[in-house]
Every structure is written in C-alpha cells, then in structure tokens.
Coordinates of C-alpha atoms and ligand atoms in Angstrom, one line a residue:
M1 CA 0.0 0.0 0.0
A2 CA 1.3 3.4 -0.9
D3 CA 2.2 5.9 1.8
A4 CA -0.4 8.5 2.4
V5 CA 0.8 12.0 1.5
F6 CA -0.7 14.9 3.5
V7 CA -1.3 17.8 1.1
G8 CA -3.3 20.0 3.5
M9 CA -6.8 21.4 3.1
P10 CA -7.4 23.2 -0.2
K11 CA -7.8 26.9 0.3
R12 CA -11.2 28.3 -0.2
L13 CA -11.9 31.4 -2.4
V14 CA -13.4 34.5 -0.9
A15 CA -15.5 36.9 -3.0
V16 CA -15.2 40.6 -2.3
S17 CA -16.0 43.8 -4.2
I18 CA -13.3 46.4 -4.8
D19 CA -14.2 49.7 -6.4
G20 CA -17.4 48.1 -7.7
R21 CA -15.7 45.2 -9.3
D22 CA -16.0 41.6 -8.0
V23 CA -13.0 39.5 -7.4
E24 CA -12.2 36.1 -5.7
V25 CA -9.1 35.7 -3.7
T26 CA -7.7 32.9 -1.6
E27 CA -8.9 32.8 2.0
G28 CA -6.3 34.5 4.2
S29 CA -5.3 37.0 1.6
T30 CA -5.0 40.7 2.6
I31 CA -7.0 43.4 1.0
L32 CA -3.7 44.6 -0.5
E33 CA -3.2 41.3 -2.2
A34 CA -6.7 41.4 -3.5
C35 CA -6.0 44.9 -4.9
R36 CA -2.8 43.8 -6.5
R37 CA -4.7 40.9 -8.1
M38 CA -6.9 43.6 -9.7
S39 CA -3.9 45.7 -10.7
I40 CA -4.9 48.5 -8.3
D41 CA -1.8 50.3 -7.3
T42 CA -1.9 50.8 -3.6
P43 CA 0.7 52.9 -1.9
T44 CA 2.7 51.2 0.9
L45 CA 5.7 52.3 2.9
C46 CA 6.0 49.8 5.8
Q47 CA 4.7 46.7 4.1
L48 CA 7.1 44.0 2.9
D49 CA 6.0 40.6 1.7
T50 CA 8.5 38.8 3.8
L51 CA 7.7 40.5 7.1
A52 CA 4.6 40.5 9.3
P53 CA 2.7 43.8 8.9
V54 CA 3.7 46.5 11.4
N55 CA 0.8 48.8 10.4
V56 CA 2.6 52.0 11.1
C57 CA 2.6 54.2 8.0
R58 CA -1.2 54.1 7.3
V59 CA -0.7 55.1 3.6
C60 CA -2.4 52.0 2.4
V61 CA -5.8 52.6 4.0
V62 CA -9.0 51.8 2.2
E63 CA -12.7 52.4 2.9
L64 CA -14.6 49.3 4.1
E65 CA -18.4 49.3 4.0
G66 CA -19.7 49.1 7.6
S67 CA -16.4 50.1 9.2
R68 CA -16.3 53.5 10.9
V69 CA -12.6 53.9 10.4
L70 CA -10.4 53.4 7.3
V71 CA -8.6 50.0 7.4
P72 CA -5.0 49.2 6.5
A73 CA -5.1 47.2 3.3
C74 CA -1.7 45.6 4.1
S75 CA -2.9 43.7 7.2
R76 CA -6.6 43.4 7.0
K77 CA -7.6 40.0 5.8
V78 CA -10.4 39.7 3.3
E79 CA -13.8 38.4 4.4
A80 CA -16.6 37.2 2.2
G81 CA -18.9 40.0 1.0
M82 CA -16.6 42.8 1.9
K83 CA -17.2 46.0 -0.1
I84 CA -14.0 48.0 -0.4
R85 CA -13.3 51.4 -1.9
T86 CA -9.7 52.4 -2.8
D87 CA -10.6 55.5 -4.7
S88 CA -13.0 57.5 -2.5
E89 CA -12.4 61.1 -1.5
R90 CA -11.9 59.9 2.1
V91 CA -9.2 57.4 1.1
N92 CA -7.5 60.0 -1.2
H93 CA -7.6 62.6 1.5
S94 CA -6.1 60.3 4.1
R95 CA -3.3 59.1 1.8
R96 CA -2.5 62.7 0.8
L97 CA -2.2 63.7 4.5
V98 CA 0.1 60.8 5.4
L99 CA 2.4 61.7 2.5
E100 CA 2.3 65.4 3.3
L101 CA 3.1 64.9 7.0
L102 CA 6.0 62.6 6.1
A103 CA 7.4 64.9 3.4
S104 CA 7.1 67.9 5.7
S105 CA 9.4 66.4 8.2
V106 CA 12.0 64.6 6.1
D107 CA 13.6 65.2 2.8
M108 CA 11.9 63.0 0.2
S109 CA 13.6 64.5 -2.8
L110 CA 15.8 61.5 -3.4
C111 CA 13.1 59.0 -2.3
A112 CA 12.0 56.1 -4.3
P113 CA 10.4 57.3 -7.6
Q114 CA 7.3 55.4 -6.8
V115 CA 6.8 57.5 -3.6
Q116 CA 7.2 60.7 -5.7
A117 CA 4.5 59.3 -8.1
W118 CA 2.1 58.8 -5.2
M119 CA 2.8 62.3 -4.0
T120 CA 1.8 63.6 -7.4
R121 CA -1.2 61.3 -7.7
Y122 CA -2.7 62.3 -4.4
G123 CA -1.8 66.0 -4.8
A124 CA 0.4 66.1 -1.7
T125 CA 1.6 69.6 -0.8
P126 CA 3.9 69.2 2.2
S127 CA 4.8 72.9 2.2
R128 CA 1.4 73.7 3.8
F129 CA 2.9 72.3 7.0
G130 CA 5.8 74.7 6.8
T131 CA 8.5 75.7 4.4
G132 CA 11.6 73.7 5.5
A133 CA 11.5 69.9 5.6
A134 CA 14.3 67.9 7.2
T135 CA 13.7 68.6 10.9
V136 CA 16.1 65.8 11.8
A137 CA 19.2 67.9 12.4
Q138 CA 21.8 65.2 12.7
P139 CA 24.9 64.6 10.6
V140 CA 24.9 61.6 8.4
K141 CA 26.2 58.5 10.3
V142 CA 28.7 56.5 8.4
D143 CA 29.6 53.3 10.2
N144 CA 31.1 51.7 7.2
E145 CA 30.5 51.9 3.5
L146 CA 27.7 49.4 3.7
Y147 CA 25.9 51.0 6.7
V148 CA 25.2 54.6 6.2
R149 CA 22.3 56.3 8.1
D150 CA 20.9 59.7 7.0
Y151 CA 17.9 60.2 9.2
S152 CA 16.9 63.3 7.3
R153 CA 15.9 61.0 4.6
C154 CA 14.3 58.3 6.7
I155 CA 10.7 57.7 5.7
L156 CA 9.9 55.7 8.8
C157 CA 9.1 52.5 6.9
Y158 CA 10.4 50.4 9.9
K159 CA 11.8 47.8 7.5
C160 CA 15.3 48.1 9.0
V161 CA 13.8 47.9 12.5
E162 CA 11.8 44.8 11.6
A163 CA 14.7 43.1 9.8
C164 CA 16.6 43.4 13.0
G165 CA 13.8 41.9 15.0
V166 CA 12.3 38.5 15.7
E167 CA 11.5 37.7 12.1
A168 CA 15.0 37.9 10.8
Q169 CA 18.2 38.8 12.7
N170 CA 17.1 38.9 16.3
T171 CA 19.7 41.6 17.0
F172 CA 17.3 44.4 17.8
A173 CA 20.0 46.8 16.6
I174 CA 17.7 49.6 15.4
G175 CA 14.7 51.3 17.0
V176 CA 12.6 54.3 16.1
A177 CA 12.6 57.5 18.1
G178 CA 11.7 61.1 17.6
R179 CA 8.9 60.8 15.2
G180 CA 7.0 63.9 14.2
A181 CA 7.9 67.4 13.2
R182 CA 9.3 68.3 16.7
Ligands
FES1 S1 1.7 49.8 4.3 FE1 -0.1 49.4 5.4 S2 0.2 50.5 7.3 FE2 2.1 50.8 6.1

C-alpha cells in the first residue's frame, strides 16, 4: 500500500468587491493582495511581503463598508462579501495627508520614484505644514561603506527595524525615536 501524503486542506476562495468590481481571492489574503490581483496600485511604505505587517505608515488605508474607520489594506484580511473602496475622497484625503506629513518632516527628494509618483497622484503639498523639511538635524552617520544612516531621509518604513527583529536577525539593533515634526 502506498504511503499517504498529506497535502493540506485546499484553500477556499473568498469573494469581495473592490471599487465596484467583483474578485475572488484565496482565503487568508489581505486586501492589499486582492487589490494587486486587480492591478490596483496601492501605496505602501511599511509593508514587505517577507515581514509581518507592522501597520505604522497608514498610507495603504481603504474604505470598508460598515467600518467606521479606514482600514489598513496591508494587514486586514479579506472576508466574504466585503465592499471595499480604494478611490474614494476619504481614502485619497487620508493618503494625501500621510504623504504630506511625512514629506514635511523629512527630505523626500531622493526618495523612491514610486513615492514621488504617489505624492503627485494624491496632490500632496507638504509645504502647507511649513517651508523647511528635514527637521532631523543630525549629521549623516557612516559606520562603514555598507551601513550609512541619513535620518533626514528616513521615511519611517520600519523595515530596517523589523529586519533586526524576531522575524529575521534577532539583533534588535535599530529602533525608532523622535517621530513627528518636533
Ligand atoms: S503599508 Fe499598510 S500600514 Fe504601512
């Protein structure tokens, strides 16, 4: 008799509606994954496929019918029947504000081109929070040629923090302090 091979339970599909279009995604997927499935470009800063969501940047938020608050697409799992909007005025306003606040406190000029594209898309105007960005008045820290820290350009994505944490290195070498304009 052949040995039994355990292949696990097949994953069910979950039907949701995003921006008025129906889509089925695998149970356990996030809203972000469902959006990607539909080629809806969703801004993210702190999300990385290989790390558990830390939910700190809030630039990925979407509107979920029945929810009083906007929900983070990167961590909220899909549930059958969800009605999600990624393009409402409320979503756009929230994303714009997140990008404006970030860009008003750090220098985003050399940031990833994709972040610049999101700033343009959402009409972010960081100057309305003051003229000068870069409130992080610290010299660039050069530990060695592979490890250079310029906090005036840090967009607080937490990826370096998380990479040093329990999911990867377990060194806890980097933390976050001094968030905000002051
Ligand atoms: S990408 Fe979702 S909270 Fe940062």
